[in-house]
CSV table of C-alpha atoms in Angstrom, one decimal:
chain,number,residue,atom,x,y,z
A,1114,UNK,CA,-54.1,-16.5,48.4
A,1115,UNK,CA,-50.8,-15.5,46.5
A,1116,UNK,CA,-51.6,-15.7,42.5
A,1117,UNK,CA,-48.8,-15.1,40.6
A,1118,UNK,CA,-50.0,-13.8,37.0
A,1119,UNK,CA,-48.0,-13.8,33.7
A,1120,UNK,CA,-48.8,-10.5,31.9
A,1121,UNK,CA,-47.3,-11.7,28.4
A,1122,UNK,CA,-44.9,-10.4,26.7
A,1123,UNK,CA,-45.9,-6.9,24.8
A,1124,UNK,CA,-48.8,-4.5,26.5
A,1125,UNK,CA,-51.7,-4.7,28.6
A,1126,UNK,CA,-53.8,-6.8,26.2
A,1127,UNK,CA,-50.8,-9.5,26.6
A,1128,UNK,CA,-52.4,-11.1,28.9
A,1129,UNK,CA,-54.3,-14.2,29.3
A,1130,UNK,CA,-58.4,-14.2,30.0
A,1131,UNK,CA,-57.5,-16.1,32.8
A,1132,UNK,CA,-54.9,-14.0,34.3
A,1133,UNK,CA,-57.4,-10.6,33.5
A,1134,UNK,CA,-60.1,-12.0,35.3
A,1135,UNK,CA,-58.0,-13.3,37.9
A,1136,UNK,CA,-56.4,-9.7,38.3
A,1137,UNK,CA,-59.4,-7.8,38.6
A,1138,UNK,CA,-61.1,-9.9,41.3
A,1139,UNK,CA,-57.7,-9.6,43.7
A,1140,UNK,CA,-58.2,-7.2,46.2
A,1141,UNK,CA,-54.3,-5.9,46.2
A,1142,UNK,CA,-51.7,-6.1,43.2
A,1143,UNK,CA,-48.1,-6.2,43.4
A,1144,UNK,CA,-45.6,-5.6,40.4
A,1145,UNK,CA,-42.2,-5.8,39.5
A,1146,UNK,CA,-40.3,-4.6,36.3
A,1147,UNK,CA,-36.7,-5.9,37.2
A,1148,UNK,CA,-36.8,-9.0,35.2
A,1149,UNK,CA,-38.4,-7.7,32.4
A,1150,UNK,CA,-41.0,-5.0,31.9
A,1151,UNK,CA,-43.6,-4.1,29.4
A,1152,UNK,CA,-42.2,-2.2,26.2
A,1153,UNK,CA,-45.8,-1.5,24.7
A,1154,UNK,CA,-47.3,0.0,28.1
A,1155,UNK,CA,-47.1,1.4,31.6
A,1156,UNK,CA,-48.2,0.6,34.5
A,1157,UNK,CA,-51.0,3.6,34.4
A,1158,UNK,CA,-52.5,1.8,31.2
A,1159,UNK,CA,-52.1,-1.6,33.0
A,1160,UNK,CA,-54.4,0.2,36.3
A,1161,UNK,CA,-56.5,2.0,33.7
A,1162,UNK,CA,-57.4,-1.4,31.5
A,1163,UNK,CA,-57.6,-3.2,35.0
A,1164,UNK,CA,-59.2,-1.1,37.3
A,1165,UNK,CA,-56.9,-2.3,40.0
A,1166,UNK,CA,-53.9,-0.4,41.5
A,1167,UNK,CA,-50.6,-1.4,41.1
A,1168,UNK,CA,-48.4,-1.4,43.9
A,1169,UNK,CA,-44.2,-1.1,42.1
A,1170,UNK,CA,-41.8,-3.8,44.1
A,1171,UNK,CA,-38.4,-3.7,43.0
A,1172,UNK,CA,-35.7,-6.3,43.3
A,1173,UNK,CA,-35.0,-5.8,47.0
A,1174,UNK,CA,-38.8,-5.8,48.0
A,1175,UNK,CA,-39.8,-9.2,46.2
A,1176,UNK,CA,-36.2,-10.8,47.5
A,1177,UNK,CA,-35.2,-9.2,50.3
A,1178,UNK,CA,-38.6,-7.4,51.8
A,1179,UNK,CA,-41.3,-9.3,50.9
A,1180,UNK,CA,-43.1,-9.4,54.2
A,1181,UNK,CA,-46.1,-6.5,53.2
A,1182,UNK,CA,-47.0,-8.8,49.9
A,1183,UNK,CA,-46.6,-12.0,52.1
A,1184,UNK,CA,-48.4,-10.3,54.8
A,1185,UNK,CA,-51.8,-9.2,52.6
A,1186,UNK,CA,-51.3,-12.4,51.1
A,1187,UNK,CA,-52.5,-13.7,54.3
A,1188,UNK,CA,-55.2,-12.4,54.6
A,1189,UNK,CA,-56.7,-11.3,51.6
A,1190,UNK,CA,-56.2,-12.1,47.5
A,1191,UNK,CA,-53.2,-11.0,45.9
A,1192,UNK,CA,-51.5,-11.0,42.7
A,1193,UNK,CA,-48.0,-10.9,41.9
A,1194,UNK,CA,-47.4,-9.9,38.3
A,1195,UNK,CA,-44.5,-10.4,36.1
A,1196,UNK,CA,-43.8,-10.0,32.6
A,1197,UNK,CA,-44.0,-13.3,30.6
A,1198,UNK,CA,-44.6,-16.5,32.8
A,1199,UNK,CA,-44.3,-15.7,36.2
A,1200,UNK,CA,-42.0,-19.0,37.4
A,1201,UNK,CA,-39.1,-18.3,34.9
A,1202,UNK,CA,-36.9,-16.5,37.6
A,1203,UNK,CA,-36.1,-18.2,40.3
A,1204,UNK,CA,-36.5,-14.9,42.1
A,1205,UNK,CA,-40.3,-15.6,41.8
A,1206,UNK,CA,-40.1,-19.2,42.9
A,1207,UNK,CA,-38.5,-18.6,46.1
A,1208,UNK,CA,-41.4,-15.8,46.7
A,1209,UNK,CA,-43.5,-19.1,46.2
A,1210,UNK,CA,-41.7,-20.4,48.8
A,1211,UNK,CA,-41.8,-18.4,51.1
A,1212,UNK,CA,-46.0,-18.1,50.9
A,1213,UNK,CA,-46.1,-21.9,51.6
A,1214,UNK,CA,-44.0,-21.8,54.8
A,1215,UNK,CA,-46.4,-19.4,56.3
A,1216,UNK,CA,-49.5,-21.9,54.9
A,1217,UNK,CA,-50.4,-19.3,52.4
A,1218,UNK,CA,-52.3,-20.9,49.2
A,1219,UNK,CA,-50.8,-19.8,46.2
A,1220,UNK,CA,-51.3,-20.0,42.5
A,1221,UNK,CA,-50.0,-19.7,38.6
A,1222,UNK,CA,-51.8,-18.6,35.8
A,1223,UNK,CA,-49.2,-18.6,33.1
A,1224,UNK,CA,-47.9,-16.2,30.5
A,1225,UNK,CA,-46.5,-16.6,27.2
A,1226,UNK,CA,-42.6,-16.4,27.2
A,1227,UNK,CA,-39.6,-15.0,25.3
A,1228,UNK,CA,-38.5,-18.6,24.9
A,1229,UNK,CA,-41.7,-20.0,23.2
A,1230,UNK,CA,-41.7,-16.4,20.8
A,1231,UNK,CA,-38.4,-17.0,20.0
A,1232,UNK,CA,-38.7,-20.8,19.0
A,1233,UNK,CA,-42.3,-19.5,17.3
A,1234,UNK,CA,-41.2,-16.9,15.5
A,1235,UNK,CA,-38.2,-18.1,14.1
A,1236,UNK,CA,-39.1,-21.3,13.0
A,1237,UNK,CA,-36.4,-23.3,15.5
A,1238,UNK,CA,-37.9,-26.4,17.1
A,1239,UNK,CA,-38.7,-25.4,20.2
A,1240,UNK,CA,-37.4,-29.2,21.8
A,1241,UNK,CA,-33.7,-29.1,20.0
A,1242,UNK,CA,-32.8,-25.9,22.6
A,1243,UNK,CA,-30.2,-26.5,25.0
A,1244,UNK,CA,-29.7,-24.4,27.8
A,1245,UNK,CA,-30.2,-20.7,28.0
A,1246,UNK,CA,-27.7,-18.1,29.2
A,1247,UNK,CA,-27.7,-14.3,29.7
A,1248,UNK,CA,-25.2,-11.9,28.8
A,1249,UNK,CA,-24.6,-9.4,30.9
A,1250,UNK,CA,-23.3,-5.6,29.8
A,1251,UNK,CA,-19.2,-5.4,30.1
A,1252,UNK,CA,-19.8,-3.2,33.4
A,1253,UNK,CA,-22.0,-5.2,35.1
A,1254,UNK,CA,-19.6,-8.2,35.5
A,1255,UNK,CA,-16.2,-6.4,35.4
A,1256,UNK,CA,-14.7,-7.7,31.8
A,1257,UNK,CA,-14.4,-6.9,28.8
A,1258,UNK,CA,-14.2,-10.2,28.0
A,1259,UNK,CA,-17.2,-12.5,27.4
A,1260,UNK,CA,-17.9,-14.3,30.8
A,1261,UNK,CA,-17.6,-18.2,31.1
A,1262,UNK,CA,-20.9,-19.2,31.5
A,1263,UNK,CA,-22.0,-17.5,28.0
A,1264,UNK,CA,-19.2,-19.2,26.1
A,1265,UNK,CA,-19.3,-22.4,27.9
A,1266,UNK,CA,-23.4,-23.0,27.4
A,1267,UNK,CA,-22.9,-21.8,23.7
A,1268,UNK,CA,-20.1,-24.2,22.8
A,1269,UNK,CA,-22.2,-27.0,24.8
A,1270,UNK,CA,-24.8,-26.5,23.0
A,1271,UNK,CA,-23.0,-26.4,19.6
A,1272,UNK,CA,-21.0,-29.3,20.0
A,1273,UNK,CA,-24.5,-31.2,20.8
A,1274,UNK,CA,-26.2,-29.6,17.9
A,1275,UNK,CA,-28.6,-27.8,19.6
A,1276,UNK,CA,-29.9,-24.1,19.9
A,1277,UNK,CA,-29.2,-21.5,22.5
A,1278,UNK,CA,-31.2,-18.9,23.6
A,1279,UNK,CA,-29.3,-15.9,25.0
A,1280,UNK,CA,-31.1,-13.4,27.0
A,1281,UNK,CA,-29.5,-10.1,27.2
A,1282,UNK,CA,-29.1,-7.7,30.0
A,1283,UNK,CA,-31.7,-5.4,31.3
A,1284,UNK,CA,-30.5,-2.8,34.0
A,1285,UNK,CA,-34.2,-1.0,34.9
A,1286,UNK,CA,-33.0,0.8,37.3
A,1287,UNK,CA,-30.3,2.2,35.0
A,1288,UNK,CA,-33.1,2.2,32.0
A,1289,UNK,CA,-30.1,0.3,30.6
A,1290,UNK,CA,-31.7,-2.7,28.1
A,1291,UNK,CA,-29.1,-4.0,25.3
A,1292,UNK,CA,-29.8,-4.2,22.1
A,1293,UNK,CA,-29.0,-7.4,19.6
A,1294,UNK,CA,-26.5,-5.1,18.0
A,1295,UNK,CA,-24.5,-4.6,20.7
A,1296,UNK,CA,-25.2,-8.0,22.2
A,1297,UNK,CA,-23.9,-9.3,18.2
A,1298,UNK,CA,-20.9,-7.2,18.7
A,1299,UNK,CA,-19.7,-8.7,21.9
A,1300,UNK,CA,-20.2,-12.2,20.7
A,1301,UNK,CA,-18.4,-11.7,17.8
A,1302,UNK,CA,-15.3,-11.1,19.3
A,1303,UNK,CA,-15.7,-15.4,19.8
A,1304,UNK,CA,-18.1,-16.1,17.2
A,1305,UNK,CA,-17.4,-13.4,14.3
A,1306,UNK,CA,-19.0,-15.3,11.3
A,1307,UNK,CA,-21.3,-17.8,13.3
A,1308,UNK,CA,-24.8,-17.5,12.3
A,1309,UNK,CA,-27.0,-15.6,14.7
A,1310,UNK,CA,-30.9,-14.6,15.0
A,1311,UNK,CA,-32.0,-11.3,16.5
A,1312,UNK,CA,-35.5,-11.4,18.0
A,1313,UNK,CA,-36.8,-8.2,18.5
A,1314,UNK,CA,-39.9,-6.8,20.1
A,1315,UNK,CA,-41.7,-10.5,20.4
A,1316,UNK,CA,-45.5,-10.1,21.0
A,1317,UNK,CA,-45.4,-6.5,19.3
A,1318,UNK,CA,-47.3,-6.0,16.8
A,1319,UNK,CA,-44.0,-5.5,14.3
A,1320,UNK,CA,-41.3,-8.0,15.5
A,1321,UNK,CA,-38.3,-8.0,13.6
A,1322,UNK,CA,-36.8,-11.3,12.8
A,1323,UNK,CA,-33.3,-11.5,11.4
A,1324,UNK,CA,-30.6,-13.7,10.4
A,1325,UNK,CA,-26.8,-13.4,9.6
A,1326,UNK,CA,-23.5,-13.8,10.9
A,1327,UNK,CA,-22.8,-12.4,14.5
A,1328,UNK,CA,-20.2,-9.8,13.1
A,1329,UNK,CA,-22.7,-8.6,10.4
A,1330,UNK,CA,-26.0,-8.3,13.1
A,1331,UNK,CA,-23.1,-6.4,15.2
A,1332,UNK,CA,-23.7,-3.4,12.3
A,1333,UNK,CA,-27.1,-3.1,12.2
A,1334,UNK,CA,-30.1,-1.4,13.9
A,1335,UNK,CA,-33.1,-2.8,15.4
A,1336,UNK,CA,-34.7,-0.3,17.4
A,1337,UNK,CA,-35.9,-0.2,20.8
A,1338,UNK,CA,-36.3,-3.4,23.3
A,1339,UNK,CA,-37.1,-5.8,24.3
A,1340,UNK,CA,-34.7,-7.7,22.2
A,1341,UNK,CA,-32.7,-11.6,22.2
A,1342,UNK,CA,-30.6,-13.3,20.3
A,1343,UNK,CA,-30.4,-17.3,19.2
A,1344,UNK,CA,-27.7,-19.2,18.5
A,1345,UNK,CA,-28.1,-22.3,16.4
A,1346,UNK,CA,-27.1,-25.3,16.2
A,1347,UNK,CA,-27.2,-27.9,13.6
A,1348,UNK,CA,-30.3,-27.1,11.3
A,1349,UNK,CA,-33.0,-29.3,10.0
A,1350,UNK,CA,-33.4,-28.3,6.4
A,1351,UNK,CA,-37.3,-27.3,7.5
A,1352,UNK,CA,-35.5,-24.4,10.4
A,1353,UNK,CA,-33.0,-23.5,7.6
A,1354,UNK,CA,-36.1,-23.2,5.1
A,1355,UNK,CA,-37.9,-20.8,8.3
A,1356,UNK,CA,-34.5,-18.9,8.6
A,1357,UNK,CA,-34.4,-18.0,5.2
A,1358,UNK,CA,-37.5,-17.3,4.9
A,1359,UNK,CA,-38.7,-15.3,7.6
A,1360,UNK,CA,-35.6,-13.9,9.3
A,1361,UNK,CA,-33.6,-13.4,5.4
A,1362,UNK,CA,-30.9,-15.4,6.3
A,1363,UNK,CA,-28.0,-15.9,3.9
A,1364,UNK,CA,-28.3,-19.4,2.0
A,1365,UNK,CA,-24.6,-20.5,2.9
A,1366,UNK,CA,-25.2,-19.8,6.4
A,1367,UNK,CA,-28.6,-21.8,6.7
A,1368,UNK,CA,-28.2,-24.4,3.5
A,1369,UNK,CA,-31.0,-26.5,3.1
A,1370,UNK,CA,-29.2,-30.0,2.5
């Protein structure tokens, strides 16, 4: 059996009952920490709390190199863990994959996501999001400009009226994680005085909420990561109500009529 686990979104404690008690009973646990990682832990607290050890795959062992997961998989109880749900990268479904073409059983026991703690905590109806995109630090795609597919799914999105969620880059191997200042400042270069949210540190104990105009998130701090951003579309006066009055937008950016 393959289970893939969803460790939440903050520390060890983000987990589900069902995914703890799932984890302690395997008999091997694989991790990985490209996608996303845990900002309020380690993995020593994660073995510590669990009393399991964690066995560290990065990107080229879970796509590339799988065969010692797939491989005690086979013959033994093993969990795959991933911050947040575990079947929001593809990277993770073709693992899935994989496991049913050698007749492994596998299983999910989901995690809450930075998509459902952004809708949550902002006040944004969760249904009127279009699609998400990720923007990816100037270096990483060889531009200074911003790439196609961030522009193109925000200006789809807009011109339907609906919100989009933009992930922003992690580089763990770089220790490399933007920040929604930075990620403001390179969208503003489009979208200067369109109205913005920074989510930061979702499922912390102190997430900071906050809404304004790209250009004017661009000069402000929010500490460390894990960090996103939303765009929004057209506002039903009950999310312009929750923008104001949890993430201090400005009134003529989020009016209520």
């Amino acid at each position: 059996m393959l289970t893939f686990i969803g460790l939440g979104l903050y520390d060890e404690r983000s987990i589900t009952v069902e995914g703890r008690d799932t984890l302690r009973r395997a008999d091997r646990a694989f991790m990985e920490q490209y996608t996303s990682r845990l900002i309020g832990t380690d993995v020593d607290t994660l073995e510590a709390e669990h009393g399991i050890e964690i066995e560290l795959r990065d990107r080229a062992g879970v796509e590339q190199d799988p065969e010692e997961m797939l491989a005690a998989a086979e013959r033994e109880d093993v969990a795959f863990l991933v911050v947040g749900d575990p079947m929001v990268s593809t990277t993770h479904v073709d693992l899935r994959l994989r496991a049913a073409d050698r007749g492994i059983d596998t299983r999910i026991v989901h995690g809450t996501t930075a998509e459902a703690a952004a809708s949550s905590l902002t006040g944004l109806q969760n249904y009127r999001f279009g699609s998400a995109t990720t923007l990816p630090f100037p270096y990483a795609h060889g531009a200074e400009d911003l790439p196609a597919s961030v522009t193109n799914t925000i200006d789809d999105n807009r011109e339907r009226g609906l919100h989009t969620l933009v992930y922003l880059d992690i580089k763990q191997e770089r220790g490399d994680y933007m920040t929604a200042d930075v990620a403001a400042e390179l969208l503003s270069a489009e979208y200067p005085e369109t109205l913005a949210v920074a989510v930061c540190r979702a499922g912390s104990p102190d997430p900071i909420v906050a809404a304004d105009a790209l250009s004017a998130l661009a000069d402000r701090e929010f500490g460390g990561p894990l960090h996103l951003l939303v765009v929004p579309g057209d506002l039903h006066h009950i999310e312009a109500e929750a923008l104001r009055t949890f993430a201090d937008a400005p009134a003529e950016l989020a009016p209520l009529e």
